[in-house]
PDB file of C-alpha atoms in Angstrom:
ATOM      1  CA  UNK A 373     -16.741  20.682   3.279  1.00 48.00           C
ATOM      2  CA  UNK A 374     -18.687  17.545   4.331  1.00 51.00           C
ATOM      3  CA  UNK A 375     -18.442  15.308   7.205  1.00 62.00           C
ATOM      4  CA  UNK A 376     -18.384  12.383   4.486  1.00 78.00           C
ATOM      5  CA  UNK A 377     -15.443  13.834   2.480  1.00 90.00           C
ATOM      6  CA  UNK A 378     -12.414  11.542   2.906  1.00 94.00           C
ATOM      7  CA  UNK A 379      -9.523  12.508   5.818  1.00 96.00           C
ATOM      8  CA  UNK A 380      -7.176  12.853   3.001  1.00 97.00           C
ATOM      9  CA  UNK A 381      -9.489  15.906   1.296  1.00 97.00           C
ATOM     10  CA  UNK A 382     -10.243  17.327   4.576  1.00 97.00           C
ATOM     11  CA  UNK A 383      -6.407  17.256   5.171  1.00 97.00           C
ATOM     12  CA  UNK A 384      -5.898  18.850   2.047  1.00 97.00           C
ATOM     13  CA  UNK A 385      -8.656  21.539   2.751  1.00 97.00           C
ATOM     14  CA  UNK A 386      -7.274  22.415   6.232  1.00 97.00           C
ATOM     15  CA  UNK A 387      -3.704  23.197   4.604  1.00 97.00           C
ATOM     16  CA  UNK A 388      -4.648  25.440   1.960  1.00 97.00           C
ATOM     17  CA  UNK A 389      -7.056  27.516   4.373  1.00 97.00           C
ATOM     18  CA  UNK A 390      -3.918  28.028   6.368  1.00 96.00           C
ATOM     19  CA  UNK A 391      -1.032  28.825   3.949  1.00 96.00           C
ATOM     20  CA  UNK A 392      -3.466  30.765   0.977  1.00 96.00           C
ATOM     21  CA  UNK A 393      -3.976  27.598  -1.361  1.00 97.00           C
ATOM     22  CA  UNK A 394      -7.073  27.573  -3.128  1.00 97.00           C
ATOM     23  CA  UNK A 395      -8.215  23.915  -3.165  1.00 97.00           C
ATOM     24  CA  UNK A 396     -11.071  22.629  -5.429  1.00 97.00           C
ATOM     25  CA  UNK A 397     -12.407  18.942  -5.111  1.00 96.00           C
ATOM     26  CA  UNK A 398     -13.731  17.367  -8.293  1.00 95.00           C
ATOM     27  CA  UNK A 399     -15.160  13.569  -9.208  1.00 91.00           C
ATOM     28  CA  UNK A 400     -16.103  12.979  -6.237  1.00 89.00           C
ATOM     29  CA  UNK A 401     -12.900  13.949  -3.863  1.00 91.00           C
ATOM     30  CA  UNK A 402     -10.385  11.855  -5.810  1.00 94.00           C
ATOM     31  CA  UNK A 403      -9.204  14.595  -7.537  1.00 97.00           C
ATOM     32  CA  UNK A 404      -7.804  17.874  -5.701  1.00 97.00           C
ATOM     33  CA  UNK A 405      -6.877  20.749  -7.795  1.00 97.00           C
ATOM     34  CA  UNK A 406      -4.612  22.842  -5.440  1.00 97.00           C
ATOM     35  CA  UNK A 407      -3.424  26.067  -6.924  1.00 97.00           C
ATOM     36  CA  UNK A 408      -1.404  28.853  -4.938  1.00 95.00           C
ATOM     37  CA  UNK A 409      -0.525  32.312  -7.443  1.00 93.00           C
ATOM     38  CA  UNK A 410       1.112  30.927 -10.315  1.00 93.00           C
ATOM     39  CA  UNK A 411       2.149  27.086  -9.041  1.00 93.00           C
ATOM     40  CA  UNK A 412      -0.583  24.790  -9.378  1.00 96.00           C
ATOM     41  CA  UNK A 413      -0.689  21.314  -7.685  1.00 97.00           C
ATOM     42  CA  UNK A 414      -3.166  18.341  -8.012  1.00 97.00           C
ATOM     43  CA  UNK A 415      -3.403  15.417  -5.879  1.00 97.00           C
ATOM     44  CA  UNK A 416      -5.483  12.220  -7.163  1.00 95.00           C
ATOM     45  CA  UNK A 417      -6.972   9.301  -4.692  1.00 93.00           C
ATOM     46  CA  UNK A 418      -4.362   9.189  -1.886  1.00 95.00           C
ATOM     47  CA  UNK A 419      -1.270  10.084  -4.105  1.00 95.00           C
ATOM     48  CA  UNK A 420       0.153  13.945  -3.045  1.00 95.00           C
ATOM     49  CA  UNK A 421       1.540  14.587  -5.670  1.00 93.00           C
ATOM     50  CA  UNK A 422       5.511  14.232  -4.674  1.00 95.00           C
ATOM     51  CA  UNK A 423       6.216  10.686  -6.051  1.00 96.00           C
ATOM     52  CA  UNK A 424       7.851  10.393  -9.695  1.00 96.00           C
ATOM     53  CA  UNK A 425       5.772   8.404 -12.284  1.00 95.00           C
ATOM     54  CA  UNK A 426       7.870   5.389 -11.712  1.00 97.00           C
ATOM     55  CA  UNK A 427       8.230   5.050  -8.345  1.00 97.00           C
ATOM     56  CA  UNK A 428       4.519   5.506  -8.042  1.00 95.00           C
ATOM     57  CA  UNK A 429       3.831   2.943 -11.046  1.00 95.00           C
ATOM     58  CA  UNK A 430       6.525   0.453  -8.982  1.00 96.00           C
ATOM     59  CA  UNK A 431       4.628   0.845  -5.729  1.00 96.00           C
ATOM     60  CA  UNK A 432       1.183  -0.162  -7.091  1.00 94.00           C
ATOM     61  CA  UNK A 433       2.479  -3.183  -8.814  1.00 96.00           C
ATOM     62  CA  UNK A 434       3.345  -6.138  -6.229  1.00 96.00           C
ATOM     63  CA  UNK A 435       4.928  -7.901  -8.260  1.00 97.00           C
ATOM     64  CA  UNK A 436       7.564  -5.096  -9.448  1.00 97.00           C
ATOM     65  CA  UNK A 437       8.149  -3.921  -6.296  1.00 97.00           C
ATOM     66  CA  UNK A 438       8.876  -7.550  -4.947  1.00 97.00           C
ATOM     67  CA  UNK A 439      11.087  -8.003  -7.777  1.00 97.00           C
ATOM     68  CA  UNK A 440      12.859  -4.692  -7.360  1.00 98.00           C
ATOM     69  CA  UNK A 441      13.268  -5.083  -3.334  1.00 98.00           C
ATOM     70  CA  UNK A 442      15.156  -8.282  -4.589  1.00 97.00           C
ATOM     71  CA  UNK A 443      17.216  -6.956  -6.602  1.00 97.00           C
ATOM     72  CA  UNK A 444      18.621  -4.457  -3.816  1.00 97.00           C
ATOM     73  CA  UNK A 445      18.591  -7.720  -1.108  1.00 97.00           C
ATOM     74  CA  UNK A 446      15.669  -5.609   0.847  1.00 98.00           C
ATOM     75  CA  UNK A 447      13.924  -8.857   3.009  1.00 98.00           C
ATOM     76  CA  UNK A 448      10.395  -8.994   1.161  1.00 97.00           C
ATOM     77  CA  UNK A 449       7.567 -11.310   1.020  1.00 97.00           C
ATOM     78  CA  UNK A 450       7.414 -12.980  -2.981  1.00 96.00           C
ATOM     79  CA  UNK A 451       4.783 -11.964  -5.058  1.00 97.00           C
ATOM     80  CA  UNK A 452       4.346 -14.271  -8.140  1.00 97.00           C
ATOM     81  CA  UNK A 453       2.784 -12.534 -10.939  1.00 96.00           C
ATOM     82  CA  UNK A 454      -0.002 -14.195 -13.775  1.00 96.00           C
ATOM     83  CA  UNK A 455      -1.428 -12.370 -16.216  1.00 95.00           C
ATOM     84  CA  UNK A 456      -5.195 -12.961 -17.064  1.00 94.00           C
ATOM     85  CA  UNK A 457      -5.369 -15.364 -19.887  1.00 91.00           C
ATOM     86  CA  UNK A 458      -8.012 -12.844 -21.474  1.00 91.00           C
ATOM     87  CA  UNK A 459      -4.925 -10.881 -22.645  1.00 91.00           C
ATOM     88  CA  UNK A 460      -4.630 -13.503 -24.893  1.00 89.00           C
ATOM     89  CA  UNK A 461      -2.229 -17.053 -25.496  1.00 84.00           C
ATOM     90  CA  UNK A 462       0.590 -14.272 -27.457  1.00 86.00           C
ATOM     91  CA  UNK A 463       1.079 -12.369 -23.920  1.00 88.00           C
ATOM     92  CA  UNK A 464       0.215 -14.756 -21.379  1.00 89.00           C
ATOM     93  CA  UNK A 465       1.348 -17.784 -23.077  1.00 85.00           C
ATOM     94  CA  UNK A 466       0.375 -21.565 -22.989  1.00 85.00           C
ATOM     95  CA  UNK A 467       1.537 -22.683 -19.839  1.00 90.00           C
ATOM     96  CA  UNK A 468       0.538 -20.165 -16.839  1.00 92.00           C
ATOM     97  CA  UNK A 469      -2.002 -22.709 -15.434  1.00 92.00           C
ATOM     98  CA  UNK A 470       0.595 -25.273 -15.052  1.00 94.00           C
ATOM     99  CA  UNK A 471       3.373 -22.865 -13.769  1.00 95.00           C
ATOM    100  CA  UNK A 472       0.722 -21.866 -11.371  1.00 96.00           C
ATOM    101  CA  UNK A 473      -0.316 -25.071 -10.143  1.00 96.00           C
ATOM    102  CA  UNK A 474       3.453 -26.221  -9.558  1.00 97.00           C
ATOM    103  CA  UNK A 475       3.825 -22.678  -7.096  1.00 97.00           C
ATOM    104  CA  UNK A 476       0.714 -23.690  -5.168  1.00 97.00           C
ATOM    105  CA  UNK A 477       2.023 -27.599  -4.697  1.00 96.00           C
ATOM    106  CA  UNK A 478       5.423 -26.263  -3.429  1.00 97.00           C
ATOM    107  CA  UNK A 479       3.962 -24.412  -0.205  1.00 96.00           C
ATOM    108  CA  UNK A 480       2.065 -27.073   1.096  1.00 93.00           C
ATOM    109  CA  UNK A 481       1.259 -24.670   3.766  1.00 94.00           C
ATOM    110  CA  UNK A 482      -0.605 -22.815   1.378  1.00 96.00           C
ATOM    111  CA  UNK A 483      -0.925 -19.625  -1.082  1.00 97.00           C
ATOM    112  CA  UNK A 484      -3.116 -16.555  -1.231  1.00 97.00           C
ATOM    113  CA  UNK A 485      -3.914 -15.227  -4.213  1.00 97.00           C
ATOM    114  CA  UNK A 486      -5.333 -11.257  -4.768  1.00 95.00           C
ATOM    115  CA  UNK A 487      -5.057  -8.605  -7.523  1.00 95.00           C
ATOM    116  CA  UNK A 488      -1.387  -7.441  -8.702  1.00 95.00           C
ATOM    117  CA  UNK A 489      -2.587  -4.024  -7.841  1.00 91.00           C
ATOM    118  CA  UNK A 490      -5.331  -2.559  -5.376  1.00 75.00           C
ATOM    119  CA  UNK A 491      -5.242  -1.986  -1.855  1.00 63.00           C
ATOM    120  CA  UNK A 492      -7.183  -2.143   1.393  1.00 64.00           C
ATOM    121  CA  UNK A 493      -6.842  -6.188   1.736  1.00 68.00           C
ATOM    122  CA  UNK A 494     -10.045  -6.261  -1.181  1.00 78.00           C
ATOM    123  CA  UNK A 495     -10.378 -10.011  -3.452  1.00 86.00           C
ATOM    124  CA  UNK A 496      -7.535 -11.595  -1.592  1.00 92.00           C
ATOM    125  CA  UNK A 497      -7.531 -15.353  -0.977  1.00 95.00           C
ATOM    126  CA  UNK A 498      -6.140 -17.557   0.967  1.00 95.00           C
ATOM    127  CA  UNK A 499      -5.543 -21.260  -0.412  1.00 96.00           C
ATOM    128  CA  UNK A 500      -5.148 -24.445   0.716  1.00 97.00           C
ATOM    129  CA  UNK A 501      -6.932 -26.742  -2.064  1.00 97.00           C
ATOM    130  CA  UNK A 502      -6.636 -26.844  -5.992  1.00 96.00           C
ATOM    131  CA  UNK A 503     -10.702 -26.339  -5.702  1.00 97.00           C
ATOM    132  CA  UNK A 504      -9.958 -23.199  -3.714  1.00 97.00           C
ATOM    133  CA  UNK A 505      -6.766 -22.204  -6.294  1.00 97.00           C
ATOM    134  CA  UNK A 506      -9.645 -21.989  -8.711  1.00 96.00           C
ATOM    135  CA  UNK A 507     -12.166 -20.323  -7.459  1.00 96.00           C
ATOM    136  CA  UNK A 508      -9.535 -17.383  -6.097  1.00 96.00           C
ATOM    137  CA  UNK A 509      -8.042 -17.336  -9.520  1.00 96.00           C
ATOM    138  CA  UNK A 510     -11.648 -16.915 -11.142  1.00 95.00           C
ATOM    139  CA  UNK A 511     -12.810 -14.201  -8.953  1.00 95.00           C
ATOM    140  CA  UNK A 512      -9.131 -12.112  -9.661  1.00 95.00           C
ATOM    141  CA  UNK A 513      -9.099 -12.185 -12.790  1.00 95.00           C
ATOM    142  CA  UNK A 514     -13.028 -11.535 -13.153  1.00 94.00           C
ATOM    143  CA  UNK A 515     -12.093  -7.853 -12.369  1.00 91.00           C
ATOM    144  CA  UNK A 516      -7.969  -7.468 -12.777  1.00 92.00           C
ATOM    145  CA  UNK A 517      -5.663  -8.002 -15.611  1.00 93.00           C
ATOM    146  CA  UNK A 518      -3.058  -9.828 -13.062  1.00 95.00           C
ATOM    147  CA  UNK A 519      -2.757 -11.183 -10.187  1.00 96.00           C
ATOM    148  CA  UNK A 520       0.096 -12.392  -8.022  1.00 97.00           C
ATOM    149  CA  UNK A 521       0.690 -15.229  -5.681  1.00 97.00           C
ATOM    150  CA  UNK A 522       3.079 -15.486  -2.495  1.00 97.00           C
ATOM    151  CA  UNK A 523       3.634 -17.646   0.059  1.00 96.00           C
ATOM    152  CA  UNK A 524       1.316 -17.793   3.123  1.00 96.00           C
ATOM    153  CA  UNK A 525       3.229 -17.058   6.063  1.00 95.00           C
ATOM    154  CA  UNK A 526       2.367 -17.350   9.800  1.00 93.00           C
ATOM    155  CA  UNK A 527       2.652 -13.402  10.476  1.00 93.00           C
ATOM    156  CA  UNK A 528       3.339 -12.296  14.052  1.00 91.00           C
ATOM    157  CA  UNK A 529       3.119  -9.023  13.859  1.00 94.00           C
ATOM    158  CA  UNK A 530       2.508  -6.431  11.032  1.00 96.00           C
ATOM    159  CA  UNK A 531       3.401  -2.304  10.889  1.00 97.00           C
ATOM    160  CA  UNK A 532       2.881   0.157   8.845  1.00 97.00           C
ATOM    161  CA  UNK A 533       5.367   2.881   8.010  1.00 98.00           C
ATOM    162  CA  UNK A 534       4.260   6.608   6.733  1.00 98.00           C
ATOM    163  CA  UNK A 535       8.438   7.847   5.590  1.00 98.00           C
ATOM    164  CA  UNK A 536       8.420  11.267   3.851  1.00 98.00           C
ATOM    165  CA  UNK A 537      12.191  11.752   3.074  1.00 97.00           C
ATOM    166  CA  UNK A 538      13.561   8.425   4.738  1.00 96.00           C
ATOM    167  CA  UNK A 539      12.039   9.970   8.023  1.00 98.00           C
ATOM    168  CA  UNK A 540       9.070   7.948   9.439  1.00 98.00           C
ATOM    169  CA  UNK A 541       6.749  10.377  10.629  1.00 98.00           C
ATOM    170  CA  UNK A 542       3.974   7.427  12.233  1.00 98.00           C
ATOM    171  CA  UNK A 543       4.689   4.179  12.910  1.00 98.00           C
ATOM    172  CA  UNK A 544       1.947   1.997  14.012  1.00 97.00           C
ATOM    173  CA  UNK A 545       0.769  -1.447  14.432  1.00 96.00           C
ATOM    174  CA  UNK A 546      -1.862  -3.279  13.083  1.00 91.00           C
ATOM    175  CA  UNK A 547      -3.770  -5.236  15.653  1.00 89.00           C
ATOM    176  CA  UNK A 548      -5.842  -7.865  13.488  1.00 76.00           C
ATOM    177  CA  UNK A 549      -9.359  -9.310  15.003  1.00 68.00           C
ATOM    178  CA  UNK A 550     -10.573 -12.332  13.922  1.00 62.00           C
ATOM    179  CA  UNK A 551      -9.824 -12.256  10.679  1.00 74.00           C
ATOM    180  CA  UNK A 552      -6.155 -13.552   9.654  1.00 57.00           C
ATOM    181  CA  UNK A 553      -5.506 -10.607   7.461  1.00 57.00           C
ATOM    182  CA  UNK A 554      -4.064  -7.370   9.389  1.00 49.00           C
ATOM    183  CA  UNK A 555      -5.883  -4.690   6.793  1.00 60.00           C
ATOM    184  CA  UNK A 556      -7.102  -1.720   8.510  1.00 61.00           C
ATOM    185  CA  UNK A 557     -10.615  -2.368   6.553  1.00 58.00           C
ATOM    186  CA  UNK A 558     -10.966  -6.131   7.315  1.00 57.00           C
ATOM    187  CA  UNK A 559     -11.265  -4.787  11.683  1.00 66.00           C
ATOM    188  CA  UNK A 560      -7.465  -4.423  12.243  1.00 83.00           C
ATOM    189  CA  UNK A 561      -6.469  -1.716  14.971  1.00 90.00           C
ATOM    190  CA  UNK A 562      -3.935   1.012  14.755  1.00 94.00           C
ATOM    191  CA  UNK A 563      -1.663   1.398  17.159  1.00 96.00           C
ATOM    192  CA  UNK A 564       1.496   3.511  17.435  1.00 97.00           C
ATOM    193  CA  UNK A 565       4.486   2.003  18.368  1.00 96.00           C
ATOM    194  CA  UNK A 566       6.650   3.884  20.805  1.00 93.00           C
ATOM    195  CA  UNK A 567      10.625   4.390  20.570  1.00 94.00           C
ATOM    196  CA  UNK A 568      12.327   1.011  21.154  1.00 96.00           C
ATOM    197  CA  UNK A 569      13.916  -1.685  19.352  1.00 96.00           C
ATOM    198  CA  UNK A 570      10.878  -2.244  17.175  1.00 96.00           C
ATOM    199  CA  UNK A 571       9.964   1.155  15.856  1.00 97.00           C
ATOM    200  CA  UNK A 572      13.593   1.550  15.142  1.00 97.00           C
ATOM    201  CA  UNK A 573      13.654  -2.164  13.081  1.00 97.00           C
ATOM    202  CA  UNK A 574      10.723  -1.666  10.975  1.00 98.00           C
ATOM    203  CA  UNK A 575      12.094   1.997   9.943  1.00 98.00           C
ATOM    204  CA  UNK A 576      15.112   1.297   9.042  1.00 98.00           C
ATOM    205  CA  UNK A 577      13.439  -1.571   6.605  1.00 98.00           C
ATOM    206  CA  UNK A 578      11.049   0.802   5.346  1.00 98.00           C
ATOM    207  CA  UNK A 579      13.882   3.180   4.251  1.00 98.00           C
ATOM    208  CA  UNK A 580      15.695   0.894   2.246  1.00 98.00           C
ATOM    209  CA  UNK A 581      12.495  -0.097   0.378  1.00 98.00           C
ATOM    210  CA  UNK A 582      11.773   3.102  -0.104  1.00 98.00           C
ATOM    211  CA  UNK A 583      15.639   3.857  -1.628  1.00 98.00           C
ATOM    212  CA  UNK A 584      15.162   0.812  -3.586  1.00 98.00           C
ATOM    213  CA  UNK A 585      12.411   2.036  -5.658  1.00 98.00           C
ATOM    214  CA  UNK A 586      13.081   5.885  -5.333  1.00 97.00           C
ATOM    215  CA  UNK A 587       9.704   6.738  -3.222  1.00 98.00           C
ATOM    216  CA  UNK A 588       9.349  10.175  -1.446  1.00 97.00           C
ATOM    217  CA  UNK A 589       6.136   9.805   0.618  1.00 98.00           C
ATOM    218  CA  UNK A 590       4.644   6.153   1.111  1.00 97.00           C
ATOM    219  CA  UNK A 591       3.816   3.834   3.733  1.00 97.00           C
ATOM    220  CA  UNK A 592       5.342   0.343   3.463  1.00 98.00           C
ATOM    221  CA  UNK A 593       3.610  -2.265   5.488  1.00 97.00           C
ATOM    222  CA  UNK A 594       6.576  -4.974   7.111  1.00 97.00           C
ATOM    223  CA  UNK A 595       5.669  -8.258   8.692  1.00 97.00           C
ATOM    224  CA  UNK A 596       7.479 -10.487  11.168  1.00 96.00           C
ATOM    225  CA  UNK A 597       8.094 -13.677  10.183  1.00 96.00           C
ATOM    226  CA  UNK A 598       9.905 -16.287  12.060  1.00 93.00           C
ATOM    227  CA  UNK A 599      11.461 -13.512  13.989  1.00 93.00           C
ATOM    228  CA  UNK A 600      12.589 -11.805  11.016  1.00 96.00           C
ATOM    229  CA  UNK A 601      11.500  -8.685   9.444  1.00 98.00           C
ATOM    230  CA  UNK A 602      10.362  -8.466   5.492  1.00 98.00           C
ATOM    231  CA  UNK A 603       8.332  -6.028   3.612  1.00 98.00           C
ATOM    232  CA  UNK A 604       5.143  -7.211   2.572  1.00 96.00           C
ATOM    233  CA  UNK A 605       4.537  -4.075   0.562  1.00 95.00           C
ATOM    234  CA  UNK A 606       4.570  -0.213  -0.421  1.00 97.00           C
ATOM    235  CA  UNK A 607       2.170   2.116  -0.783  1.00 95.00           C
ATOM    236  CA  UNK A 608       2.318   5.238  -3.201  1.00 94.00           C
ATOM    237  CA  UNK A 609      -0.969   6.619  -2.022  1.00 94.00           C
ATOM    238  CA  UNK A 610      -0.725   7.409   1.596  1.00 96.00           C
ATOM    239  CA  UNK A 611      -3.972   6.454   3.499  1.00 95.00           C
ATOM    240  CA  UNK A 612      -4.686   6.994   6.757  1.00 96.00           C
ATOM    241  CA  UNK A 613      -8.088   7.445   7.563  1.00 94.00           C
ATOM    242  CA  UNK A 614      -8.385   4.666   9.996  1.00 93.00           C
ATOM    243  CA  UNK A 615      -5.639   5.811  12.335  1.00 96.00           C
ATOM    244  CA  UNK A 616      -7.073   9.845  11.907  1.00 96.00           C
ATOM    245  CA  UNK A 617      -9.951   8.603  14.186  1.00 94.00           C
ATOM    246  CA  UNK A 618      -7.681   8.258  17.097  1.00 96.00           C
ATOM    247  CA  UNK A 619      -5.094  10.485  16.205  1.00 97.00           C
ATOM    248  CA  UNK A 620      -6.127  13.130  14.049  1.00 97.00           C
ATOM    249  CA  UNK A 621      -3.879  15.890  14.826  1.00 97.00           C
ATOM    250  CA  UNK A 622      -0.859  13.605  14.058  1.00 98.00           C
ATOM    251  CA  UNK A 623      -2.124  12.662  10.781  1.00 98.00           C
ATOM    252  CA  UNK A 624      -2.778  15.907   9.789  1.00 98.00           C
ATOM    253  CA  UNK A 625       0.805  17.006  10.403  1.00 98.00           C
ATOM    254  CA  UNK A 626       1.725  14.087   8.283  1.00 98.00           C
ATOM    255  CA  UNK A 627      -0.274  15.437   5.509  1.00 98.00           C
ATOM    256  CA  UNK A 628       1.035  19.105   6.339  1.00 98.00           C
ATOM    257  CA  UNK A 629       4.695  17.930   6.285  1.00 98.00           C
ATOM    258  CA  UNK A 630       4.121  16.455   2.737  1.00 98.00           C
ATOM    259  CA  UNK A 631       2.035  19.237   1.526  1.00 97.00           C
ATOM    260  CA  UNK A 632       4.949  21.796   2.478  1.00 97.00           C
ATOM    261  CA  UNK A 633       7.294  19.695   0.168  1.00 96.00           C
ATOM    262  CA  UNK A 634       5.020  20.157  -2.634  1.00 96.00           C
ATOM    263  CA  UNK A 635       4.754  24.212  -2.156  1.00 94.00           C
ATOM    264  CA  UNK A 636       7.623  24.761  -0.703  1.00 89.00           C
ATOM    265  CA  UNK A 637       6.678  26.035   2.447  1.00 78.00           C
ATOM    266  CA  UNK A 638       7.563  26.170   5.977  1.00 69.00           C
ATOM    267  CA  UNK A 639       4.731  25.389   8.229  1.00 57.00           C
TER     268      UNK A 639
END
């Protein structure tokens, strides 16, 4: 092992040592080959393995999972999707550019734009100008086939959820800097929330996201709003390598806890 490799590998590496699992790391630690007798395992970026296909696909798509947290009346934060026009007039169609510039001119307020799917707060815009609608818009779709538009909203606070089962196993804040974004990579703090009022709010959200798209293990990031609590969105892949630097023996029971519902085993 190498101090470089990822939390989420080293995770991995500590829990097979401990319960007999032979664990090999290939392409450069995004995918884990875990094998223990005759059941064999694999894990691939930050995705364990226990999610179905669907609920997985759901997750990484902002747009679906807005739509399908609608359709089960779970508070959520739109996401308006657009398809990159280089998929061509027959699946995009003729009029995105106008449907898109109507969305932007009814939050005067502003927009931000950023990829349909990714993560970690990368190539997302905020917009407050046609001239700026454009140059977001370019710089999406110069590396994604979609991206999707909400609302900007004056966000109080934001926290993250890790639920394996419907039971949150770390609930944290994210303490933002100076940046107004509250990702982890963009300088946001972790911070764990403490039983209350709160902790108990944003769980009870995340677990009816989570039913609404059948998830197992995912953290869902929620967002206050004008008092009120909506789901900005969920993530398949569970990452937590930011919060492992102040509490590393908590994340790695997270991990564990996961890891025995993939084997089967009682830690």
């Amino acid at each position: 092992m190498t101090t470089s490799e990822r939390i989420f590998v080293q995770a991995i590496r500590a829990y097979g040592a401990r319960h007999g699992i032979e664990v090999d790391v290939h392409s450069g630690g995004w995918l884990i080959a875990m094998r223990r007798g005759e059941t064999r395992r694999f894990a691939f970026g930050y995705d364990i393995g226990l999610n179905s296909a669907i609920a997985h696909r759901l997750a990484n798509d902002k747009s679906a999972t807005a739509e399908a947290l609608s359709l089960r009346g779970v508070a959520s934060i739109p996401h308006h999707l657009f398809l990159n026009p280089k998929l061509g007039r027959n699946v995009v169609g003729p009029n995105w550019r106008d449907a898109m510039l109507a969305l932007f001119h009814d939050h005067p307020q502003g927009v931000v734009v950023k990829p349909n799917e990714g993560t970690s707060g990368r190539s997302v815009f905020r917009v407050t100008t046609e001239a700026e609608l454009d140059h977001a818009v370019g710089e999406v779709f110069a590396m994604s086939t979609g991206l999707v538009i909400s609302p900007y909203v004056a966000i109080g606070d934001e926290v993250r959820v890790v639920l394996l089962d419907d039971a949150p196993l770390v609930v944290y804040s994210k303490q933002r800097g100076t940046d107004w974004r509250h990702n982890l990579d963009a300088g946001a703090k972790p911070v764990l929330l403490e039983d209350g009022e709160i902790r108990t709010a944003c769980a009870k959200l995340a677990i009816a996201a989570a039913n609404a798209i059948g998830i197992r293990f995912a953290s869902i990031d929620v967002v206050r709003v004008d008092g009120d609590w909506r789901v900005l969105e969920i993530n398949s892949g569970v990452m937590m390598e930011a919060l492992a630097k102040l509490h590393p023996e908590l994340v790695q029971a997270t991990y564990d806890a996961a890891l025995d519902r993939v084997f089967g085993t009682n830690s």
